[in-house]
Amino acid sequence: MKVSNILYICTMNYEEAKIKFVSTWGSLGTLWGINKAMAQIQALLFVSTKPLSMEDIMEQLKISRGNTSMNLRQLMDWGIVTKEIIPGERKEYFTTEKNVQELARTIAKERSRREIQPVIKVLKEVSSIKDDGTEKTKELIKQTKALYELTETADDMINKLVNHKQNWITKSLFKLIK
Amino acid sequence: MKVSNILYICTMNYEEAKIKFVSTWGSLGTLWGINKAMAQIQALLFVSTKPLSMEDIMEQLKISRGNTSMNLRQLMDWGIVTKEIIPGERKEYFTTEKNVQELARTIAKERSRREIQPVIKVLKEVSSIKDDGTEKTKELIKQTKALYELTETADDMINKLVNHKQNWITKSLFKLIK
DNA sequence: ATAAACTTTCAATAATTATTGAAAGTTTCA
DNA sequence: TGAAACTTTCAATAATTATTGAAAGTTTAT
């Protein structure tokens, strides 16, 4: 690590740190097929001490009203952001799940449902074609079946890990696996 | 499931099944931040009984020479595709890792290195800012620290699962977790 | 050394995906 | 009821990302 970086870290203040966190989370999202604004809105809510209005979000992230509205809806569809009604206020306010374990659980469940399950379905279909005895058909069946099994097992595993309500960040569980 | 789909599945032949597999794997790639051509090339090699040349890949996927070349290089950078030299042949031939466990291991390791580690670094930096006593700073530190711990643990866990050379698709491991 | 058989590179272009902003829609309050 | 305060929608546009294809580069064989 360069000395300049170390100095920078040591002098990072609240605003800088927050911006760094939100923007990094945003690019991570992009890398994982989640759009930047969506990831940034979630990040912003995640470190906010109180619910934020659409105005707040628009202003802090410098994004349009439409963009904010659409991405908040998506986050609500994913089940990780909720509307908060503040008595006496006309505006809508938003919060995200603050518990990282719960957050991970929800995301894993949704991704499984939206992305993994459809693939598992196709793998099952493809691996179930009639074996006509040719080498290439045998290979297709064999390989897609292996992929099917791996995908299903990995999916099950992630869901089990993540559904394990009790703190799954435990040394004991590690020991069993390692 | 609609009746028409059932009929389709039942009558899927080798070519149809292969196309369905390759294109599904391609869209899955897109969804996960991997480009379509790259995912499709890997899928094609994965079910092929013999190494394929650039011509073969171009023809089967209907993509350009440049695209094929660039994506093959990326797959080689990821370590999941290798050049095969066939004696007496001038052309280069390519194969992918055929063992799903090994494939998963390599992908997990690379994704961790490329994507998870940099995020862990930022989370560590941000969660290490000086606590100035304000509520918002305390929240930023608390939440990014929680995310840091979760991310690191999840990353460790995946690597351990996946590095577990012995068949990690075992009923016994499941029992321990569930 | 050179020509044929290949592969790589990269600027141009196409395709896809995200974002804007204003009009339309909704809710609340007087 | 109506108008103010808000949110949603969506066609247009911008930004990003993938793809092409031809020129440049490389390797091999004679």
Coordinates of C-alpha atoms (C1' of nucleotides) in Angstrom, one line a residue:
Chain A
M1 CA 0.0 0.0 0.0
K2 CA 1.3 3.4 -0.9
V3 CA 2.1 5.9 1.8
S4 CA -0.3 8.4 0.2
N5 CA -3.1 6.0 0.7
I6 CA -2.3 5.4 4.4
L7 CA -2.3 9.2 5.0
Y8 CA -5.6 9.4 3.2
I9 CA -7.2 6.7 5.4
C10 CA -5.9 8.3 8.5
T11 CA -7.4 11.7 7.7
M12 CA -10.7 10.4 6.3
N13 CA -13.6 12.2 8.0
Y14 CA -17.2 11.3 8.2
E15 CA -18.3 12.8 4.9
E16 CA -15.4 11.3 3.0
A17 CA -15.9 7.9 4.6
K18 CA -19.6 7.9 3.8
I19 CA -19.1 8.9 0.2
K20 CA -16.4 6.2 -0.2
F21 CA -18.7 3.6 1.3
V22 CA -21.7 4.5 -0.8
S23 CA -19.8 4.8 -4.0
T24 CA -17.9 1.6 -3.5
W25 CA -21.1 -0.3 -2.7
G26 CA -22.5 1.2 -5.9
S27 CA -19.7 -0.2 -8.1
L28 CA -19.9 -3.5 -6.3
G29 CA -23.5 -3.6 -7.3
T30 CA -22.7 -3.0 -10.9
L31 CA -20.2 -5.8 -10.8
W32 CA -22.8 -8.2 -9.5
G33 CA -25.5 -7.2 -11.9
I34 CA -27.3 -4.8 -9.6
N35 CA -27.7 -1.3 -10.8
K36 CA -25.6 1.4 -9.3
A37 CA -28.4 3.7 -8.1
M38 CA -30.2 0.9 -6.4
A39 CA -27.0 -0.2 -4.6
Q40 CA -26.2 3.3 -3.6
I41 CA -29.6 4.1 -2.3
Q42 CA -29.5 1.0 -0.1
A43 CA -26.0 1.8 1.1
L44 CA -27.1 5.3 2.0
L45 CA -30.1 4.1 4.0
F46 CA -27.9 1.4 5.6
V47 CA -25.7 4.0 7.3
S48 CA -28.4 6.6 8.0
T49 CA -29.5 7.1 11.5
K50 CA -33.0 8.0 10.5
P51 CA -35.4 7.3 7.6
L52 CA -34.8 9.3 4.5
S53 CA -37.2 11.0 2.1
M54 CA -37.0 10.9 -1.7
E55 CA -35.7 14.5 -1.6
D56 CA -32.9 13.5 0.8
I57 CA -31.8 10.6 -1.4
M58 CA -32.0 12.6 -4.6
E59 CA -29.9 15.4 -3.1
Q60 CA -27.3 13.2 -1.5
L61 CA -26.8 10.9 -4.5
K62 CA -27.5 13.6 -7.1
I63 CA -29.9 11.5 -9.0
S64 CA -33.3 12.4 -10.5
R65 CA -36.7 12.0 -8.9
G66 CA -37.7 9.3 -11.4
N67 CA -34.6 7.3 -10.9
T68 CA -35.0 7.4 -7.1
S69 CA -38.6 6.4 -7.3
M70 CA -38.0 3.5 -9.6
N71 CA -35.0 2.1 -7.7
L72 CA -36.8 2.5 -4.3
R73 CA -39.6 0.4 -5.7
Q74 CA -37.1 -2.3 -6.8
L75 CA -35.6 -2.3 -3.4
M76 CA -39.0 -2.7 -1.9
D77 CA -39.7 -5.5 -4.3
W78 CA -36.6 -7.2 -3.1
G79 CA -37.9 -6.8 0.4
I80 CA -34.9 -4.9 1.8
V81 CA -36.3 -1.4 1.9
T82 CA -39.6 -0.4 3.6
K83 CA -41.7 2.8 3.6
E84 CA -41.9 4.5 6.9
I85 CA -44.8 6.7 7.6
I86 CA -43.8 9.6 9.9
P87 CA -46.9 11.1 11.6
G88 CA -47.6 14.6 10.6
E89 CA -45.3 14.4 7.6
R90 CA -46.7 14.3 4.1
K91 CA -43.6 12.9 2.5
E92 CA -42.8 9.2 2.4
Y93 CA -39.7 8.1 4.3
F94 CA -37.6 5.0 3.7
T95 CA -35.5 2.6 5.7
T96 CA -33.5 -0.5 4.9
E97 CA -33.0 -3.6 6.9
K98 CA -30.3 -2.7 9.4
N99 CA -29.3 -6.2 10.4
V100 CA -26.7 -7.6 8.1
Q101 CA -27.6 -11.2 8.7
E102 CA -31.3 -10.6 7.9
L103 CA -30.2 -8.5 4.9
A104 CA -28.0 -11.4 3.6
R105 CA -30.8 -13.8 4.2
T106 CA -33.3 -11.8 2.2
I107 CA -30.9 -11.1 -0.7
A108 CA -29.9 -14.8 -0.9
K109 CA -33.5 -15.9 -0.9
E110 CA -34.5 -13.5 -3.7
R111 CA -31.5 -14.2 -5.8
S112 CA -32.2 -17.9 -5.5
R113 CA -35.8 -17.4 -6.5
R114 CA -35.1 -15.0 -9.4
E115 CA -31.9 -16.4 -10.9
I116 CA -30.9 -19.8 -9.6
Q117 CA -34.2 -21.6 -9.8
P118 CA -34.8 -20.8 -13.5
V119 CA -31.3 -22.1 -14.3
I120 CA -31.8 -25.2 -12.3
K121 CA -35.0 -25.8 -14.2
V122 CA -33.2 -25.6 -17.6
L123 CA -30.4 -27.8 -16.4
K124 CA -32.8 -30.4 -15.4
E125 CA -34.6 -30.2 -18.7
V126 CA -31.4 -30.4 -20.7
S127 CA -30.0 -33.2 -18.7
S128 CA -33.2 -35.2 -19.1
I129 CA -33.1 -35.5 -22.9
K130 CA -33.2 -38.9 -24.4
D131 CA -29.8 -40.7 -24.5
D132 CA -29.5 -41.6 -28.2
G133 CA -26.2 -43.4 -27.5
T134 CA -23.9 -41.0 -29.2
E135 CA -20.9 -39.7 -27.4
K136 CA -21.9 -36.0 -27.7
T137 CA -25.3 -36.7 -26.2
K138 CA -23.8 -38.6 -23.4
E139 CA -21.4 -35.8 -22.7
L140 CA -24.1 -33.2 -22.7
I141 CA -26.2 -35.2 -20.3
K142 CA -23.3 -36.0 -18.1
Q143 CA -22.0 -32.4 -17.8
T144 CA -25.4 -30.7 -17.5
K145 CA -26.3 -33.2 -14.8
A146 CA -23.1 -32.5 -12.9
L147 CA -23.9 -28.8 -13.2
Y148 CA -27.4 -29.4 -12.1
E149 CA -26.3 -31.2 -9.0
L150 CA -23.7 -28.6 -8.1
T151 CA -26.0 -25.7 -8.6
E152 CA -28.8 -27.3 -6.6
T153 CA -26.5 -28.2 -3.8
A154 CA -24.8 -24.8 -3.7
D155 CA -28.2 -23.1 -3.6
D156 CA -29.5 -25.4 -0.8
M157 CA -26.3 -24.8 1.1
I158 CA -26.4 -21.0 0.8
N159 CA -30.1 -21.0 1.8
K160 CA -29.4 -23.2 4.8
L161 CA -26.4 -21.2 6.0
V162 CA -28.3 -18.0 5.6
N163 CA -31.6 -19.3 7.1
H164 CA -29.8 -20.5 10.1
K165 CA -31.3 -17.8 12.3
Q166 CA -28.7 -18.3 15.0
N167 CA -25.6 -16.3 14.3
W168 CA -24.0 -18.3 11.5
I169 CA -20.8 -16.4 12.0
T170 CA -19.5 -18.9 14.5
K171 CA -16.2 -20.4 15.0
S172 CA -17.7 -23.8 15.7
L173 CA -19.4 -24.1 12.4
F174 CA -16.1 -23.2 10.7
K175 CA -14.4 -26.0 12.6
L176 CA -16.9 -28.5 11.3
I177 CA -16.3 -27.4 7.7
K178 CA -12.5 -26.8 7.7
Chain B
M1 CA -46.1 -25.6 -16.3
K2 CA -48.0 -25.3 -19.6
V3 CA -48.7 -28.5 -21.6
S4 CA -46.9 -27.0 -24.6
N5 CA -43.7 -26.8 -22.5
I6 CA -43.9 -30.4 -21.4
L7 CA -44.3 -31.5 -25.0
Y8 CA -41.3 -29.4 -26.0
I9 CA -39.1 -30.8 -23.3
C10 CA -40.1 -34.4 -24.2
T11 CA -39.2 -33.8 -27.8
M12 CA -36.0 -31.8 -27.3
N13 CA -33.2 -33.4 -29.3
Y14 CA -29.4 -33.0 -29.0
E15 CA -29.1 -29.8 -31.0
E16 CA -32.0 -28.1 -29.3
A17 CA -30.8 -29.1 -25.8
K18 CA -27.3 -27.9 -26.5
I19 CA -28.5 -24.5 -27.8
K20 CA -30.8 -24.1 -24.8
F21 CA -28.0 -24.9 -22.4
V22 CA -25.5 -22.6 -24.0
S23 CA -27.9 -19.7 -24.4
T24 CA -29.3 -20.1 -20.9
W25 CA -25.8 -20.1 -19.5
G26 CA -25.1 -17.0 -21.5
S27 CA -28.0 -15.1 -20.0
L28 CA -27.1 -16.3 -16.5
G29 CA -23.6 -14.8 -17.1
T30 CA -25.1 -11.4 -18.0
L31 CA -27.2 -11.5 -14.9
W32 CA -24.1 -12.1 -12.8
G33 CA -21.9 -9.5 -14.4
I34 CA -20.1 -11.9 -16.8
N35 CA -20.4 -11.1 -20.4
K36 CA -22.6 -13.2 -22.6
A37 CA -20.1 -14.4 -25.2
M38 CA -17.6 -15.4 -22.4
A39 CA -20.3 -17.5 -20.6
Q40 CA -21.4 -19.1 -23.9
I41 CA -17.9 -20.0 -25.0
Q42 CA -17.3 -21.7 -21.7
A43 CA -20.6 -23.5 -21.9
L44 CA -19.9 -24.7 -25.4
L45 CA -16.5 -26.1 -24.3
F46 CA -18.0 -27.6 -21.2
V47 CA -20.3 -29.9 -23.2
S48 CA -17.9 -30.5 -26.1
T49 CA -16.3 -33.9 -26.4
K50 CA -13.2 -32.5 -27.9
P51 CA -11.2 -29.3 -27.9
L52 CA -12.6 -26.6 -30.2
S53 CA -10.8 -24.2 -32.5
M54 CA -11.6 -20.5 -32.8
E55 CA -13.3 -21.3 -36.1
D56 CA -15.5 -23.9 -34.4
I57 CA -16.5 -21.4 -31.7
M58 CA -17.2 -18.5 -34.1
E59 CA -19.3 -20.7 -36.2
Q60 CA -21.3 -22.4 -33.5
L61 CA -22.0 -19.2 -31.6
K62 CA -22.1 -16.9 -34.6
I63 CA -19.8 -14.4 -33.1
S64 CA -16.8 -12.6 -34.7
R65 CA -13.2 -13.6 -34.6
G66 CA -12.3 -10.6 -32.5
N67 CA -14.9 -11.3 -29.9
T68 CA -14.0 -14.9 -29.7
S69 CA -10.3 -14.1 -29.3
M70 CA -10.9 -11.5 -26.6
N71 CA -13.2 -13.7 -24.6
L72 CA -11.0 -16.7 -24.8
R73 CA -8.2 -14.7 -23.4
Q74 CA -10.4 -13.6 -20.5
L75 CA -11.5 -17.2 -19.8
M76 CA -7.8 -18.1 -19.8
D77 CA -7.1 -15.2 -17.4
W78 CA -9.7 -16.6 -15.1
G79 CA -8.0 -20.0 -15.4
I80 CA -11.0 -21.9 -16.5
V81 CA -10.0 -22.4 -20.2
T82 CA -6.7 -23.7 -21.5
K83 CA -5.0 -23.9 -24.9
E84 CA -4.6 -27.3 -26.2
I85 CA -1.9 -28.0 -28.8
I86 CA -2.9 -30.7 -31.2
P87 CA 0.2 -32.2 -32.9
G88 CA 0.3 -31.6 -36.6
E89 CA -2.4 -28.9 -36.4
R90 CA -1.6 -25.3 -37.0
K91 CA -4.7 -23.9 -35.2
E92 CA -5.0 -23.5 -31.5
Y93 CA -7.6 -25.5 -29.7
F94 CA -9.3 -24.8 -26.4
T95 CA -10.8 -26.8 -23.6
T96 CA -12.4 -25.8 -20.3
E97 CA -12.1 -27.4 -16.9
K98 CA -14.5 -30.3 -17.1
N99 CA -14.8 -31.1 -13.4
V100 CA -17.6 -29.0 -11.9
Q101 CA -16.1 -28.9 -8.4
E102 CA -12.8 -27.7 -9.7
L103 CA -14.6 -25.2 -11.9
A104 CA -16.5 -23.8 -8.9
R105 CA -13.3 -23.6 -6.9
T106 CA -11.5 -21.6 -9.5
I107 CA -14.4 -19.2 -10.1
A108 CA -14.9 -18.7 -6.4
K109 CA -11.2 -18.0 -5.9
E110 CA -11.0 -15.5 -8.7
R111 CA -14.2 -13.7 -7.8
S112 CA -13.0 -13.4 -4.3
R113 CA -9.6 -12.0 -5.4
R114 CA -11.1 -9.6 -8.0
E115 CA -14.2 -8.4 -6.4
I116 CA -14.6 -9.3 -2.7
Q117 CA -11.1 -8.4 -1.5
P118 CA -11.2 -4.8 -2.7
V119 CA -14.6 -4.3 -1.0
I120 CA -13.3 -5.8 2.2
K121 CA -10.4 -3.4 2.1
V122 CA -12.8 -0.3 1.7
L123 CA -15.1 -1.6 4.4
K124 CA -12.1 -1.9 6.7
E125 CA -10.9 1.6 5.9
V126 CA -14.3 3.2 6.3
S127 CA -15.1 1.3 9.6
S128 CA -11.7 2.5 10.9
I129 CA -12.4 6.2 10.8
K130 CA -12.0 8.2 14.0
D131 CA -15.1 8.1 16.2
D132 CA -15.9 11.7 16.8
G133 CA -18.7 10.8 19.1
T134 CA -21.6 11.9 16.9
E135 CA -24.4 9.6 16.3
K136 CA -24.0 9.5 12.6
T137 CA -20.3 8.6 12.8
K138 CA -21.1 5.9 15.3
E139 CA -23.7 4.5 13.0
L140 CA -21.4 4.5 9.9
I141 CA -18.7 2.7 11.9
K142 CA -21.1 0.2 13.4
Q143 CA -22.8 -0.7 10.1
T144 CA -19.7 -0.9 8.0
K145 CA -18.0 -2.9 10.6
A146 CA -20.9 -5.4 10.6
L147 CA -20.8 -5.5 6.8
Y148 CA -17.0 -6.0 7.0
E149 CA -17.4 -8.9 9.3
L150 CA -20.2 -10.5 7.3
T151 CA -18.4 -10.1 4.0
E152 CA -15.1 -11.5 5.4
T153 CA -16.9 -14.5 7.0
A154 CA -18.9 -15.3 3.9
D155 CA -15.8 -15.1 1.7
D156 CA -13.9 -17.3 4.1
M157 CA -16.7 -19.7 4.2
I158 CA -17.2 -20.0 0.4
N159 CA -13.5 -20.5 0.0
K160 CA -13.4 -23.2 2.6
L161 CA -16.4 -25.0 1.2
V162 CA -15.0 -24.8 -2.2
N163 CA -11.4 -25.7 -1.3
H164 CA -12.6 -28.7 0.5
K165 CA -11.1 -31.0 -2.1
Q166 CA -13.1 -34.0 -0.9
N167 CA -16.6 -34.0 -2.4
W168 CA -18.3 -31.2 -0.6
I169 CA -21.6 -32.4 -1.9
T170 CA -22.1 -34.7 1.0
K171 CA -25.2 -35.5 3.0
S172 CA -23.2 -35.5 6.2
L173 CA -22.0 -31.9 5.8
F174 CA -25.6 -30.9 5.3
K175 CA -26.7 -32.6 8.4
L176 CA -24.2 -30.6 10.4
I177 CA -25.4 -27.3 9.0
K178 CA -29.1 -27.9 9.0
Chain C
dA1 C1' 13.6 -14.6 -46.4
dT2 C1' 8.9 -14.9 -47.4
dA3 C1' 4.4 -16.3 -47.8
dA4 C1' 0.7 -18.8 -45.8
dA5 C1' -2.0 -19.6 -41.7
dC6 C1' -3.1 -18.2 -38.0
dT7 C1' -4.2 -14.7 -33.7
dT8 C1' -4.5 -10.2 -31.6
dT9 C1' -5.6 -5.5 -31.3
dC10 C1' -8.4 -1.6 -31.4
dA11 C1' -11.2 2.2 -33.4
dA12 C1' -15.7 2.3 -35.0
dT13 C1' -20.4 0.9 -34.3
dA14 C1' -24.2 -1.6 -32.4
dA15 C1' -26.8 -3.1 -28.5
dT16 C1' -28.0 -2.7 -24.0
dT17 C1' -28.9 -0.5 -19.8
dA18 C1' -29.5 3.5 -16.8
dT19 C1' -31.1 8.1 -16.2
dT20 C1' -33.7 12.1 -16.8
dG21 C1' -37.5 15.2 -16.6
dA22 C1' -41.9 16.5 -17.4
dA23 C1' -46.7 15.0 -17.7
dA24 C1' -50.0 12.2 -15.5
dG25 C1' -51.5 10.2 -11.3
dT26 C1' -52.5 10.1 -6.3
dT27 C1' -53.3 11.7 -1.7
dT28 C1' -54.3 15.0 1.8
dC29 C1' -56.2 19.0 3.6
dA30 C1' -58.9 23.2 3.9
Chain D
dT1 C1' -64.4 20.4 -4.6
dG2 C1' -59.9 21.9 -5.8
dA3 C1' -55.4 22.9 -5.3
dA4 C1' -51.1 21.9 -3.1
dA5 C1' -47.8 18.3 -2.1
dC6 C1' -46.3 14.7 -3.2
dT7 C1' -45.2 10.1 -6.2
dT8 C1' -45.2 7.4 -10.4
dT9 C1' -44.7 6.5 -15.2
dC10 C1' -42.5 6.5 -19.5
dA11 C1' -40.6 8.3 -23.9
dA12 C1' -36.5 10.5 -24.9
dT13 C1' -31.6 10.6 -24.2
dA14 C1' -27.3 9.6 -22.2
dA15 C1' -23.9 6.4 -20.6
dT16 C1' -22.0 2.1 -20.6
dT17 C1' -20.8 -2.2 -22.4
dA18 C1' -20.4 -5.7 -26.1
dT19 C1' -19.3 -6.7 -30.8
dT20 C1' -17.4 -6.3 -35.3
dG21 C1' -14.0 -6.4 -38.8
dA22 C1' -10.0 -5.2 -40.9
dA23 C1' -5.2 -4.0 -40.2
dA24 C1' -1.2 -5.3 -37.7
dG25 C1' 1.2 -8.9 -35.4
dT26 C1' 3.0 -13.6 -34.9
dT27 C1' 4.3 -18.2 -35.9
dT28 C1' 5.5 -22.0 -38.9
dA29 C1' 7.1 -24.3 -43.0
dT30 C1' 9.7 -24.2 -47.0

